[in-house]
Coordinates of C-alpha atoms and ligand atoms in Angstrom, one line a residue:
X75 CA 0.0 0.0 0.0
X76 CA 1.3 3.4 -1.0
X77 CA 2.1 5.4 2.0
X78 CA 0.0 8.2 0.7
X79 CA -3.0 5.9 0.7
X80 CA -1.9 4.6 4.1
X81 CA -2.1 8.4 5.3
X82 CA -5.3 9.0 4.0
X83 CA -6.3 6.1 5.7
X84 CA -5.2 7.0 9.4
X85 CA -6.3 10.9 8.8
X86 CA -10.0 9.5 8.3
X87 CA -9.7 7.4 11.4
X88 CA -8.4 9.9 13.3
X89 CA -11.4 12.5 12.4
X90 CA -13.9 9.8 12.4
X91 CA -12.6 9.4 16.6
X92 CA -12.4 12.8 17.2
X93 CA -16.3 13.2 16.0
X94 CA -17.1 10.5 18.1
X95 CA -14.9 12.1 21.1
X96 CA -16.8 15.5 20.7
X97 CA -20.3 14.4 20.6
X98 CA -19.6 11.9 23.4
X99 CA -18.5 15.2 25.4
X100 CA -21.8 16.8 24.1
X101 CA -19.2 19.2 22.5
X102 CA -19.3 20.2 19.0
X103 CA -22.6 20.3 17.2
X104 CA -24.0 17.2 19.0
X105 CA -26.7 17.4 22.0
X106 CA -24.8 17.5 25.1
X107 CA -24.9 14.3 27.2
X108 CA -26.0 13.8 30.4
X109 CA -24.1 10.8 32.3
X110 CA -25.9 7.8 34.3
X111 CA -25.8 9.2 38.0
X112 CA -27.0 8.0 41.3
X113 CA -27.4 11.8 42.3
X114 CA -27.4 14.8 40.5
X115 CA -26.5 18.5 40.8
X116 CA -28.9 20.2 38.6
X117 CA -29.7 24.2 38.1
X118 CA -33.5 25.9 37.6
X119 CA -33.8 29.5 36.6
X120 CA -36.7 30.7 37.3
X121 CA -37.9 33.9 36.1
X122 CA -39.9 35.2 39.0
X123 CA -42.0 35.0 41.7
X124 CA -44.5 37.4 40.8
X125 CA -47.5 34.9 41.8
X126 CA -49.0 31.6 42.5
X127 CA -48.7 29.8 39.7
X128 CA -44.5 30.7 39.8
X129 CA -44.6 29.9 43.4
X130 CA -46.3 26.6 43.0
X131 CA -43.9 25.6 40.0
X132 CA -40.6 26.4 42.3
X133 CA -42.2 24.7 45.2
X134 CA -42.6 21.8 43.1
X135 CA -39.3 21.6 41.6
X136 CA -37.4 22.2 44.9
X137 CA -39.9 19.6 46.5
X138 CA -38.8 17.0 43.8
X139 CA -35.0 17.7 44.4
X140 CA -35.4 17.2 47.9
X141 CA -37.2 13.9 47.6
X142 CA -34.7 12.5 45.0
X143 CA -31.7 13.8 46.5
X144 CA -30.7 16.2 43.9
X145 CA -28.7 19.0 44.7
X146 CA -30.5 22.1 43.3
X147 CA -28.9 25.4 42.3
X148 CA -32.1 27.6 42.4
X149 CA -32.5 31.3 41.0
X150 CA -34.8 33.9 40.2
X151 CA -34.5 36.4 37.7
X152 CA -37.0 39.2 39.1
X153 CA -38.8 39.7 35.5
X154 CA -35.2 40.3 34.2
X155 CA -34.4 38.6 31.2
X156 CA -31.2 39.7 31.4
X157 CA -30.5 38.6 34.8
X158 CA -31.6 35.0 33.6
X159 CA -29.2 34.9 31.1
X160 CA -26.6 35.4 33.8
X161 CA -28.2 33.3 36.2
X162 CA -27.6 30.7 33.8
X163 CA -24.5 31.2 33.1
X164 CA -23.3 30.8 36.8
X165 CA -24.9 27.6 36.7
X166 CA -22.5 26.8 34.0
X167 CA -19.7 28.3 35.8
X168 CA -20.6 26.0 39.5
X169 CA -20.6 23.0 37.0
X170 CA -24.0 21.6 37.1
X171 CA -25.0 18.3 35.5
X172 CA -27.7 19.3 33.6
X173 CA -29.7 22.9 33.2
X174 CA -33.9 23.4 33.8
X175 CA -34.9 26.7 32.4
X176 CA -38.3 28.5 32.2
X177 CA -37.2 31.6 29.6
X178 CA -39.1 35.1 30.7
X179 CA -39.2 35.6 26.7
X180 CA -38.8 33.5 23.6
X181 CA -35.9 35.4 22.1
X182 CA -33.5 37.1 24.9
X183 CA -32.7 33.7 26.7
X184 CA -31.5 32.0 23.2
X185 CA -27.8 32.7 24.3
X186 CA -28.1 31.5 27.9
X187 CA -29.7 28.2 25.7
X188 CA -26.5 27.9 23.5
X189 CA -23.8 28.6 26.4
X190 CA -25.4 25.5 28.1
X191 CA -25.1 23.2 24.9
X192 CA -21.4 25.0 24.4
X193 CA -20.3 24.6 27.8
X194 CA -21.5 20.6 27.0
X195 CA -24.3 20.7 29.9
X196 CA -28.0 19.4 28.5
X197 CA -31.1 22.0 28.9
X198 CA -34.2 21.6 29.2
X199 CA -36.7 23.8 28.8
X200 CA -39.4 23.8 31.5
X201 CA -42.8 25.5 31.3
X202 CA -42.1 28.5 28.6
X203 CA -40.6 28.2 24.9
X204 CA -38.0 29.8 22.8
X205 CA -38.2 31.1 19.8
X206 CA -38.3 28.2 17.1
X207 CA -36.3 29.8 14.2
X208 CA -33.4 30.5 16.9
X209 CA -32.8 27.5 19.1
X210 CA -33.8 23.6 18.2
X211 CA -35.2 21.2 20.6
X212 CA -33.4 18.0 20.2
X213 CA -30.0 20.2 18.4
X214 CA -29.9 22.8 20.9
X215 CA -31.6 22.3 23.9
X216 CA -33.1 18.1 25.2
X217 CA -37.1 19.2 24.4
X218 CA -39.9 21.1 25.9
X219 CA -41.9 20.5 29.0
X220 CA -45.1 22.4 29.6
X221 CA -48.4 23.1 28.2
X222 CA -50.0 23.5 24.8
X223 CA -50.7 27.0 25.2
X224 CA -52.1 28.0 21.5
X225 CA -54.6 25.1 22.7
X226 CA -55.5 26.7 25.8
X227 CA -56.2 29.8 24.0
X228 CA -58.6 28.1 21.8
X229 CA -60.2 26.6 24.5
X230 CA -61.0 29.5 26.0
X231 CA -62.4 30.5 22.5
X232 CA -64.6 27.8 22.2
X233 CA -66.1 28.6 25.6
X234 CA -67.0 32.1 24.6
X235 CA -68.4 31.3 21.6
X236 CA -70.3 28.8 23.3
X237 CA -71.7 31.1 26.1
X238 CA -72.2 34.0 24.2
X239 CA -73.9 32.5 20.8
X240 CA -71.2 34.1 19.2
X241 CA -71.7 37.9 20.5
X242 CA -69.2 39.7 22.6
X243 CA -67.2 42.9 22.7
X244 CA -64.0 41.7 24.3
X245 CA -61.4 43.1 25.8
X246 CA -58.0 40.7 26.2
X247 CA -55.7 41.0 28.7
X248 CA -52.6 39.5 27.6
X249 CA -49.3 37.6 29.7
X250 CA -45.6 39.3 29.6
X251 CA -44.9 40.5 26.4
X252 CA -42.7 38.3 24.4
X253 CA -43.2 35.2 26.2
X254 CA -44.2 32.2 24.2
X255 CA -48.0 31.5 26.7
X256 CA -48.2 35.2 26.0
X257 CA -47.9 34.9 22.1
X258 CA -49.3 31.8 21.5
X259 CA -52.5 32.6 24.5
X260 CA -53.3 35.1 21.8
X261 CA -52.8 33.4 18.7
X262 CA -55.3 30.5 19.9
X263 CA -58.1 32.5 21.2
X264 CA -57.5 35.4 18.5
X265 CA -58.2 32.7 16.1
X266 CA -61.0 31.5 17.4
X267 CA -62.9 35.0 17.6
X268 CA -62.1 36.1 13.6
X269 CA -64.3 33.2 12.7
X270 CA -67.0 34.7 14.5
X271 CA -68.5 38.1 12.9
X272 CA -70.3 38.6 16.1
X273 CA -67.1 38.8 18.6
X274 CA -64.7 41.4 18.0
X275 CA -61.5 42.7 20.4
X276 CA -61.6 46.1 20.9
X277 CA -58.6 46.6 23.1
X278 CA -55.5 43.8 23.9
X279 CA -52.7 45.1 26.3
X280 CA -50.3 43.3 28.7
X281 CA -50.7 42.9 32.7
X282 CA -47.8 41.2 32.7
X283 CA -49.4 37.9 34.6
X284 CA -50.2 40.3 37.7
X285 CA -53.1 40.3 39.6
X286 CA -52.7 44.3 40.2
X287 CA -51.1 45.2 36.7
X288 CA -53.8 43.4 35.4
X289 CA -56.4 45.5 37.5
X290 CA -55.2 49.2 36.5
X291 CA -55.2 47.9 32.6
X292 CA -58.9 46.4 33.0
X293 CA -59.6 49.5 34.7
X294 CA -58.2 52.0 31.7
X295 CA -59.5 49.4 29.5
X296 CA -62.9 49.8 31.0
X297 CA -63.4 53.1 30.4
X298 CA -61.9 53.5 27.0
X299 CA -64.8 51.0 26.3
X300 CA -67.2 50.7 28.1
X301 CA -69.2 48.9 25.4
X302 CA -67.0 46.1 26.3
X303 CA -69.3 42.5 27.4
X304 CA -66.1 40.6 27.8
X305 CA -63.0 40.1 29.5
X306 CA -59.9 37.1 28.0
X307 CA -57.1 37.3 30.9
X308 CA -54.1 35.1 29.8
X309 CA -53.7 34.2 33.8
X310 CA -56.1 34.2 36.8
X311 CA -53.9 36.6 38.7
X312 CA -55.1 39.4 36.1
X313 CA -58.7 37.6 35.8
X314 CA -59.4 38.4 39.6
X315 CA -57.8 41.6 38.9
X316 CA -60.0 42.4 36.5
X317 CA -62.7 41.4 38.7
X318 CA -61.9 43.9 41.3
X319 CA -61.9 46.8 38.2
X320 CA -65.0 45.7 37.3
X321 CA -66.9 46.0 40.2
X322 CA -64.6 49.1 40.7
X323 CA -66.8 50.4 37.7
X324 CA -70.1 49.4 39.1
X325 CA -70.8 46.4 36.9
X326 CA -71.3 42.7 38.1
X327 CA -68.3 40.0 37.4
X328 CA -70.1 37.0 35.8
X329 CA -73.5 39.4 34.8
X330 CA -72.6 42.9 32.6
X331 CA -69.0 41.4 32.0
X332 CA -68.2 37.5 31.6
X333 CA -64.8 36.7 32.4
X334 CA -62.7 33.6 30.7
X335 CA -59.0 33.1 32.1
X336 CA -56.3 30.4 32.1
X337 CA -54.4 28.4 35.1
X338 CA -56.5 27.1 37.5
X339 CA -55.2 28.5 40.7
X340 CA -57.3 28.1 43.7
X341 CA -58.8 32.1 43.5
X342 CA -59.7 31.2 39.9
X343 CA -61.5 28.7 41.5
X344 CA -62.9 30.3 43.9
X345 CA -63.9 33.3 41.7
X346 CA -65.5 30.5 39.4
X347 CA -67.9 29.2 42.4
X348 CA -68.5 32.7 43.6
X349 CA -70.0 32.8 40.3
X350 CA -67.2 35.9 39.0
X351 CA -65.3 33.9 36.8
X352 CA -66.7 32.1 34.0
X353 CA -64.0 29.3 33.2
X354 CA -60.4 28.5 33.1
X355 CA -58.3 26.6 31.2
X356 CA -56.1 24.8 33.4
X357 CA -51.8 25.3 33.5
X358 CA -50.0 22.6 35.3
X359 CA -47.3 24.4 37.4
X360 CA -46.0 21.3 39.2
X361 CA -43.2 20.7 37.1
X362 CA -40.6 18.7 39.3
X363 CA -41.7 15.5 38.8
X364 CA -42.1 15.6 34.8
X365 CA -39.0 17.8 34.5
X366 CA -36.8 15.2 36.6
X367 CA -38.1 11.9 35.0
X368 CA -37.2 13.3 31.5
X369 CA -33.6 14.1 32.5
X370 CA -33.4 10.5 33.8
X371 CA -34.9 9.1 31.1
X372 CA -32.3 11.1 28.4
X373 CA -29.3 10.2 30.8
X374 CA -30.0 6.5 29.9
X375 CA -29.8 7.5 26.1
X376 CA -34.2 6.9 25.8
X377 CA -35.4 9.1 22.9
X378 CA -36.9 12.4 24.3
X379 CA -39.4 13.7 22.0
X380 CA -39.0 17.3 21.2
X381 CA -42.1 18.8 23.1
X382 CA -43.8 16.6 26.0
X383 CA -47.2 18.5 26.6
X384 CA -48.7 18.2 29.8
X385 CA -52.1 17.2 30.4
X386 CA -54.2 19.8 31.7
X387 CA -57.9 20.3 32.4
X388 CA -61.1 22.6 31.5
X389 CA -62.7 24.4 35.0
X390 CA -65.9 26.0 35.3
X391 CA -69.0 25.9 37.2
X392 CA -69.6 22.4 37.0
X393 CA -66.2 21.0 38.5
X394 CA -64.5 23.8 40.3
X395 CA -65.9 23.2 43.6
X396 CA -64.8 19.4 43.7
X397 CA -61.4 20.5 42.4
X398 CA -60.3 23.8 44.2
X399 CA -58.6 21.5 47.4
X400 CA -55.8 20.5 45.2
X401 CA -55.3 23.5 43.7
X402 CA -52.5 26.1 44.5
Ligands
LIG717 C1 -47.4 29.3 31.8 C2 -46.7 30.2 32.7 C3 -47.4 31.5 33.0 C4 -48.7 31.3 33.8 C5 -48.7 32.5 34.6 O1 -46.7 28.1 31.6 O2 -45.4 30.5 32.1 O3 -46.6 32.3 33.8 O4 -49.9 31.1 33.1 C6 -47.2 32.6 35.0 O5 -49.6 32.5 35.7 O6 -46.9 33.9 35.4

């Protein structure tokens, strides 16, 4: 054999190893790996704790640490985007085995999403999404564990159209601008109302998912429009603050204005059976269990579908009452 061929031949085996070493190490353009562990030390960022559905989904992933003796590196990035994106990257810096992330908006947290996969430490992302055309579940980051939230939005859709034969002046109340339950909240029940010439929105402005942001916007909103028959809050917390604008104005919650919300927190509930709140489309905030299993589950090299949707359920007057003690 010529000793150029005999060259080529060792320079392919060489690259063909040093492929296989890098995506072993998760390095490279490959997924990063996560090894088979008794234990792990594992990082959430959280984006905030501006209300119960955030303070349920942290109590549930620090609950789920504890009972599988995970070490947890926990932060919150108080509404701060930016802060997240550093958050995360000090995660990378203490070394943590793998990385849980719920990302404030779809866009700003991409880079915090590619220092993990270039550091070689797998993400996953946890009750929010990224922005699709930037970051790849399954390339970028492990997959996506939350809700269907373009499905919720329809839900609550149909349940409008449903109550109100297909009339209603409507006045939507949307989550934190830029992140994906906010977007995709809107694009599901938006889409349900253009097919009904009776339904219009007049007005659509963020409360940012809180209960008292949501009541001084329902309140403006009120009385730019008073024509309005309807209110669509993205989360309860604004929902309930919309119900305290309302009456606020001198109308009845439930009577002069229906309401239609999403989460399924225990004052949803409660509003629901106080007869306030019309319905809600539930949001599972007890992520630890889910979140953890999936990590195990990829560390034993089991195929991890892109997104795993939880299941969630549809509350109104007819099962609220029987289902508000194991709410949150
Ligand atoms: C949805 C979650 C949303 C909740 C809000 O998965 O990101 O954020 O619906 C929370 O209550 O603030």
């Amino acid at each position: 054999m010529s000793h150029f061929n005999r060259r080529q031949i060792l320079l392919s085996a060489m690259s063909i190893t040093a492929v296989a070493m890098t995506s072993s190490m998760g390095m490279a353009d490959g997924l990063p790996k996560l090894a088979v562990k008794k234990t792990y030390k594992v990082g959430f960022a959280q984006t905030e704790s501006n209300n119960p559905w955030r303070l349920a989904q942290t109590a549930s992933m620090k609950a789920e640490a504890e009972k599988l003796g995970w070490q947890l590196v926990y932060t919150d990035a108080a509404g701060s985007a930016a802060k997240q994106v550093a958050d995360v990257n000090s995660m990378i810096a203490q070394g943590v085995d793998a990385i849980f992330l719920s990302p404030r908006e779809e866009k700003p947290l991409i880079p915090a999403v590619m220092a993990a996969k270039k550091a070689g430490i797998p993400l996953f992302l946890i009750d929010r999404g990224v922005d699709a055309s930037l970051a790849k579940a399954g390339v970028d980051y492990v997959t996506f564990i939350g809700s269907d939230f373009k499905l919720e939005g329809e839900q609550a859709g149909d349940w409008l159209v449903k109550t109100t034969g297909g009339k209603a002046v409507i006045i939507e109340l949307e989550g934190s601008t830029g992140s994906s339950p906010a977007n995709d909240r809107k694009k599901g029940f938006d889409d349900v109302i253009a097919k009904n010439p009776g339904m219009s929105i007049v007005a659509s402005q963020t409360g940012d998912f809180n209960r008292d942001k949501g009541r001084q916007v329902a309140e403006s909103l009120l009385q730019a429009h008073p024509e309005a028959t309807v209110i669509y809050a993205h989360n309860d917390e604004m929902a309930i603050g919309a119900i305290s604008a309302i009456e606020a104005a001198g109308k009845v919650p439930g009577k002069d204005i229906l309401i239609v919300s999403i989460d399924g927190e225990k004052d949803g509930l409660q509003a629901i059976i106080d007869g306030k709140l019309g319905a809600t489309v539930e949001c599972n905030p007890k992520f630890g269990p889910a979140a953890y299993a999936a990590a195990i589950a990829y560390a034993k090299g089991d195929a991890i579908p892109p997104v795993m949707t939880n299941k969630d359920r549809f509350f109104d007057a007819n099962n609220a009452k029987a289902s508000i003690a194991d709410s949150y």
